[in-house]
Every structure is written in C-alpha cells, then in structure tokens.
PDB file of C-alpha atoms in Angstrom:
ATOM      1  CA  MET A 728     -16.563 -46.993  -8.323  1.00  0.00           C
ATOM      2  CA  LYS A 729     -18.771 -45.679 -11.137  1.00  0.00           C
ATOM      3  CA  LYS A 730     -21.504 -44.870  -8.615  1.00  0.00           C
ATOM      4  CA  ILE A 731     -19.114 -42.832  -6.491  1.00  0.00           C
ATOM      5  CA  LEU A 732     -17.801 -40.967  -9.523  1.00  0.00           C
ATOM      6  CA  ALA A 733     -21.329 -40.210 -10.730  1.00  0.00           C
ATOM      7  CA  MET A 734     -22.300 -38.929  -7.270  1.00  0.00           C
ATOM      8  CA  LEU A 735     -19.211 -36.704  -7.129  1.00  0.00           C
ATOM      9  CA  LEU A 736     -20.004 -35.267 -10.553  1.00  0.00           C
ATOM     10  CA  LEU A 737     -23.598 -34.538  -9.548  1.00  0.00           C
ATOM     11  CA  PHE A 738     -22.458 -32.956  -6.287  1.00  0.00           C
ATOM     12  CA  SER A 739     -19.911 -30.716  -8.036  1.00  0.00           C
ATOM     13  CA  ALA A 740     -22.513 -29.701 -10.641  1.00  0.00           C
ATOM     14  CA  PHE A 741     -24.852 -28.758  -7.796  1.00  0.00           C
ATOM     15  CA  LEU A 742     -22.138 -26.707  -6.080  1.00  0.00           C
ATOM     16  CA  PHE A 743     -21.253 -24.687  -9.163  1.00  0.00           C
ATOM     17  CA  ALA A 744     -24.742 -24.396 -10.679  1.00  0.00           C
ATOM     18  CA  GLY A 745     -25.552 -21.324  -8.598  1.00  0.00           C
ATOM     19  CA  ASN A 746     -22.478 -19.316  -9.622  1.00  0.00           C
ATOM     20  CA  LEU A 747     -23.144 -16.029 -11.326  1.00  0.00           C
ATOM     21  CA  THR A 748     -20.791 -13.461 -12.832  1.00  0.00           C
ATOM     22  CA  VAL A 749     -22.125 -10.070 -13.870  1.00  0.00           C
ATOM     23  CA  GLU A 750     -20.810  -6.721 -14.964  1.00  0.00           C
ATOM     24  CA  GLY A 751     -22.564  -3.841 -13.300  1.00  0.00           C
ATOM     25  CA  LYS A 752     -22.539  -0.266 -12.120  1.00  0.00           C
ATOM     26  CA  LEU A 753     -22.669   0.381  -8.382  1.00  0.00           C
ATOM     27  CA  ALA A 754     -25.946   2.274  -8.294  1.00  0.00           C
ATOM     28  CA  GLU A 755     -26.348   2.917  -4.606  1.00  0.00           C
ATOM     29  CA  ILE A 756     -24.604   2.716  -1.266  1.00  0.00           C
ATOM     30  CA  PRO A 757     -27.409   3.129   1.267  1.00  0.00           C
ATOM     31  CA  GLY A 758     -26.645   4.612   4.671  1.00  0.00           C
ATOM     32  CA  LYS A 759     -23.191   4.608   6.227  1.00  0.00           C
ATOM     33  CA  MET A 760     -20.920   1.594   6.512  1.00  0.00           C
ATOM     34  CA  PRO A 761     -19.830   0.872  10.092  1.00  0.00           C
ATOM     35  CA  PRO A 762     -16.089   0.926  10.838  1.00  0.00           C
ATOM     36  CA  ASN A 763     -14.385  -2.465  10.781  1.00  0.00           C
ATOM     37  CA  ASP A 764     -13.060  -2.139  14.324  1.00  0.00           C
ATOM     38  CA  LEU A 765     -16.535  -2.899  15.696  1.00  0.00           C
ATOM     39  CA  TYR A 766     -17.311  -6.224  14.007  1.00  0.00           C
ATOM     40  CA  ASN A 767     -17.116  -8.071  10.691  1.00  0.00           C
ATOM     41  CA  TYR A 768     -20.114  -7.750   8.406  1.00  0.00           C
ATOM     42  CA  VAL A 769     -21.486  -7.995   4.881  1.00  0.00           C
ATOM     43  CA  TYR A 770     -22.853  -4.724   3.507  1.00  0.00           C
ATOM     44  CA  VAL A 771     -25.526  -4.882   0.798  1.00  0.00           C
ATOM     45  CA  PHE A 772     -25.197  -2.601  -2.242  1.00  0.00           C
ATOM     46  CA  LYS A 773     -27.478  -2.159  -5.249  1.00  0.00           C
ATOM     47  CA  TYR A 774     -25.955  -2.679  -8.701  1.00  0.00           C
ATOM     48  CA  LYS A 775     -27.422  -2.042 -12.155  1.00  0.00           C
ATOM     49  CA  VAL A 776     -26.600  -5.127 -14.212  1.00  0.00           C
ATOM     50  CA  THR A 777     -25.110  -4.243 -17.600  1.00  0.00           C
ATOM     51  CA  LYS A 778     -24.089  -7.754 -18.683  1.00  0.00           C
ATOM     52  CA  VAL A 779     -24.420 -11.335 -17.452  1.00  0.00           C
ATOM     53  CA  VAL A 780     -21.056 -12.996 -18.066  1.00  0.00           C
ATOM     54  CA  GLU A 781     -21.792 -16.415 -16.544  1.00  0.00           C
ATOM     55  CA  GLY A 782     -24.924 -18.023 -15.140  1.00  0.00           C
ATOM     56  CA  LYS A 783     -28.496 -16.816 -15.368  1.00  0.00           C
ATOM     57  CA  PHE A 784     -29.951 -13.553 -14.134  1.00  0.00           C
ATOM     58  CA  GLU A 785     -32.959 -11.797 -15.658  1.00  0.00           C
ATOM     59  CA  GLY A 786     -33.214  -8.574 -13.649  1.00  0.00           C
ATOM     60  CA  LYS A 787     -31.847  -5.101 -14.287  1.00  0.00           C
ATOM     61  CA  GLU A 788     -30.793  -4.548 -10.661  1.00  0.00           C
ATOM     62  CA  ILE A 789     -29.155  -6.903  -8.185  1.00  0.00           C
ATOM     63  CA  LEU A 790     -28.526  -6.719  -4.443  1.00  0.00           C
ATOM     64  CA  VAL A 791     -24.933  -7.646  -3.673  1.00  0.00           C
ATOM     65  CA  GLY A 792     -23.383  -8.168  -0.260  1.00  0.00           C
ATOM     66  CA  VAL A 793     -19.695  -7.362   0.140  1.00  0.00           C
ATOM     67  CA  TYR A 794     -17.735  -8.639   3.127  1.00  0.00           C
ATOM     68  CA  ASN A 795     -16.053  -5.805   5.054  1.00  0.00           C
ATOM     69  CA  PRO A 796     -16.237  -3.337   2.139  1.00  0.00           C
ATOM     70  CA  LEU A 797     -14.023  -0.764   3.884  1.00  0.00           C
ATOM     71  CA  ILE A 798     -11.093  -3.180   3.431  1.00  0.00           C
ATOM     72  CA  ALA A 799      -9.637  -3.418  -0.083  1.00  0.00           C
ATOM     73  CA  ARG A 800     -10.487  -6.633  -1.937  1.00  0.00           C
ATOM     74  CA  GLY A 801      -7.609  -9.075  -1.643  1.00  0.00           C
ATOM     75  CA  GLN A 802      -6.503  -7.514   1.674  1.00  0.00           C
ATOM     76  CA  VAL A 803      -8.965  -9.376   3.926  1.00  0.00           C
ATOM     77  CA  LYS A 804      -6.888 -11.725   6.100  1.00  0.00           C
ATOM     78  CA  ASP A 805      -9.478 -13.637   8.165  1.00  0.00           C
ATOM     79  CA  LYS A 806     -11.526 -16.778   7.494  1.00  0.00           C
ATOM     80  CA  MET A 807     -13.460 -14.927   4.756  1.00  0.00           C
ATOM     81  CA  ALA A 808     -10.361 -14.101   2.663  1.00  0.00           C
ATOM     82  CA  ASP A 809     -11.462 -16.589  -0.006  1.00  0.00           C
ATOM     83  CA  LYS A 810     -14.764 -14.671  -0.333  1.00  0.00           C
ATOM     84  CA  ALA A 811     -13.220 -11.197  -0.562  1.00  0.00           C
ATOM     85  CA  LYS A 812     -10.977 -11.414  -3.621  1.00  0.00           C
ATOM     86  CA  GLY A 813     -10.412  -8.845  -6.329  1.00  0.00           C
ATOM     87  CA  ASP A 814      -8.641  -5.597  -7.129  1.00  0.00           C
ATOM     88  CA  VAL A 815     -11.146  -2.979  -5.944  1.00  0.00           C
ATOM     89  CA  ARG A 816      -9.693  -0.759  -3.203  1.00  0.00           C
ATOM     90  CA  ALA A 817     -12.848   1.221  -2.344  1.00  0.00           C
ATOM     91  CA  PHE A 818     -16.535   1.161  -3.283  1.00  0.00           C
ATOM     92  CA  LYS A 819     -18.023   4.343  -4.779  1.00  0.00           C
ATOM     93  CA  ALA A 820     -21.415   4.828  -6.401  1.00  0.00           C
ATOM     94  CA  GLY A 821     -21.043   4.985 -10.166  1.00  0.00           C
ATOM     95  CA  ASP A 822     -18.042   2.635 -10.333  1.00  0.00           C
ATOM     96  CA  LYS A 823     -18.241  -0.289 -12.755  1.00  0.00           C
ATOM     97  CA  HIS A 824     -17.290  -3.756 -11.529  1.00  0.00           C
ATOM     98  CA  THR A 825     -17.191  -7.356 -12.619  1.00  0.00           C
ATOM     99  CA  LEU A 826     -18.716  -9.399  -9.799  1.00  0.00           C
ATOM    100  CA  LYS A 827     -18.353 -13.109  -9.181  1.00  0.00           C
ATOM    101  CA  LEU A 828     -21.373 -13.974  -7.046  1.00  0.00           C
ATOM    102  CA  VAL A 829     -22.834 -16.782  -4.978  1.00  0.00           C
ATOM    103  CA  LYS A 830     -26.084 -16.702  -3.055  1.00  0.00           C
ATOM    104  CA  LEU A 831     -25.640 -14.925   0.268  1.00  0.00           C
ATOM    105  CA  GLU A 832     -27.830 -17.386   2.121  1.00  0.00           C
ATOM    106  CA  GLY A 833     -25.802 -20.478   2.920  1.00  0.00           C
ATOM    107  CA  ASN A 834     -22.461 -18.817   2.160  1.00  0.00           C
ATOM    108  CA  TYR A 835     -22.278 -16.334   5.048  1.00  0.00           C
ATOM    109  CA  ASP A 836     -23.768 -16.563   8.518  1.00  0.00           C
ATOM    110  CA  GLY A 837     -22.473 -13.406  10.233  1.00  0.00           C
ATOM    111  CA  ALA A 838     -23.811  -9.871  10.551  1.00  0.00           C
ATOM    112  CA  VAL A 839     -25.468  -8.369   7.460  1.00  0.00           C
ATOM    113  CA  GLU A 840     -26.020  -4.623   7.072  1.00  0.00           C
ATOM    114  CA  ASP A 841     -28.968  -4.453   4.673  1.00  0.00           C
ATOM    115  CA  GLU A 842     -30.996  -1.274   4.193  1.00  0.00           C
ATOM    116  CA  TYR A 843     -33.195  -2.926   1.541  1.00  0.00           C
ATOM    117  CA  PHE A 844     -35.534  -4.525   4.065  1.00  0.00           C
ATOM    118  CA  ASP A 845     -38.607  -3.813   1.884  1.00  0.00           C
ATOM    119  CA  ASP A 846     -37.045  -5.563  -1.132  1.00  0.00           C
ATOM    120  CA  GLU A 847     -37.594  -9.332  -1.173  1.00  0.00           C
ATOM    121  CA  SER A 848     -35.069  -9.959  -3.972  1.00  0.00           C
ATOM    122  CA  GLU A 849     -32.410 -12.625  -3.626  1.00  0.00           C
ATOM    123  CA  ARG A 850     -29.197 -11.382  -2.028  1.00  0.00           C
ATOM    124  CA  TYR A 851     -25.854 -12.399  -3.489  1.00  0.00           C
ATOM    125  CA  LEU A 852     -22.395 -12.420  -1.936  1.00  0.00           C
ATOM    126  CA  ALA A 853     -19.555 -10.980  -4.020  1.00  0.00           C
ATOM    127  CA  VAL A 854     -16.675 -13.448  -3.683  1.00  0.00           C
ATOM    128  CA  GLU A 855     -14.603 -11.464  -6.187  1.00  0.00           C
ATOM    129  CA  VAL A 856     -14.915  -7.836  -7.275  1.00  0.00           C
ATOM    130  CA  LEU A 857     -12.805  -6.560 -10.172  1.00  0.00           C
ATOM    131  CA  LYS A 858     -12.664  -3.147 -11.809  1.00  0.00           C
ATOM    132  CA  ALA A 859     -14.584  -3.433 -15.069  1.00  0.00           C
ATOM    133  CA  LYS A 860     -12.473  -3.137 -18.187  1.00  0.00           C
TER     134      LYS A 860
END
C-alpha cells in the first residue's frame, strides 16, 4: 500500500511540475486568425512576461497558444472546454492577462497556427486566461 501511495504522489508531482502561471502583456498577434467555422485550432501569440506567479520561467517573452481564440474564454463547449477557461472575451494586442499555462506539446494534438516558425522557443498552451487586475 505504501508503494502505491508513493508512486501516486510521484506521478502527481510529475503532472503538476510543469505548470506555469504568468502575468503578461499581449505583445503581438501575428497574421490573421482563421474563422472557427473552418476547423478548431490553437493560435500562437507572443506575450511580454511582467511577472511569474507560479512555476519557473526566465525569459522576457513567451509564446502562448490559445485554443480557438475567436471564442470567448469559458464559452468553448467541445472536448477542449477544460483548456479554454477564463474571463477574456477577445484578444487584443496591448491587453494584460494572467495566464495559466502548460506545455503545448503533449497537451494538444490538433491544428496549430504558428507564425513564429523561426523561433525555437518552447510553446505553451493557455488553459486559463484572465484579465489582469
């Protein structure tokens, strides 16, 4: 029983070790987001990080994927609803957000619209986007 409990604790620590919460300013929306009637996708934005709230991140900029960004956070009703939470209704450059992030790779396997093809930085998936206070 102790072995099973220890394994569960290690597994849960592994699952949550990669979580990251940052406050940032939406620096750039590259290109044009496709309409949602074509297909579901994650669109990658560039944020300037102003504060790391939880986890570790050393950079000044971060690439963040948002699932179907033309749909208000909290209004997504498909299988990705749990990864599209928050209170942001629309994404505009210059807006300040609090972002709860997980690594994009391994957490989303659909279409990704990413104009930053020359940038080899890690991509994150915003599972919750809140208006910064």
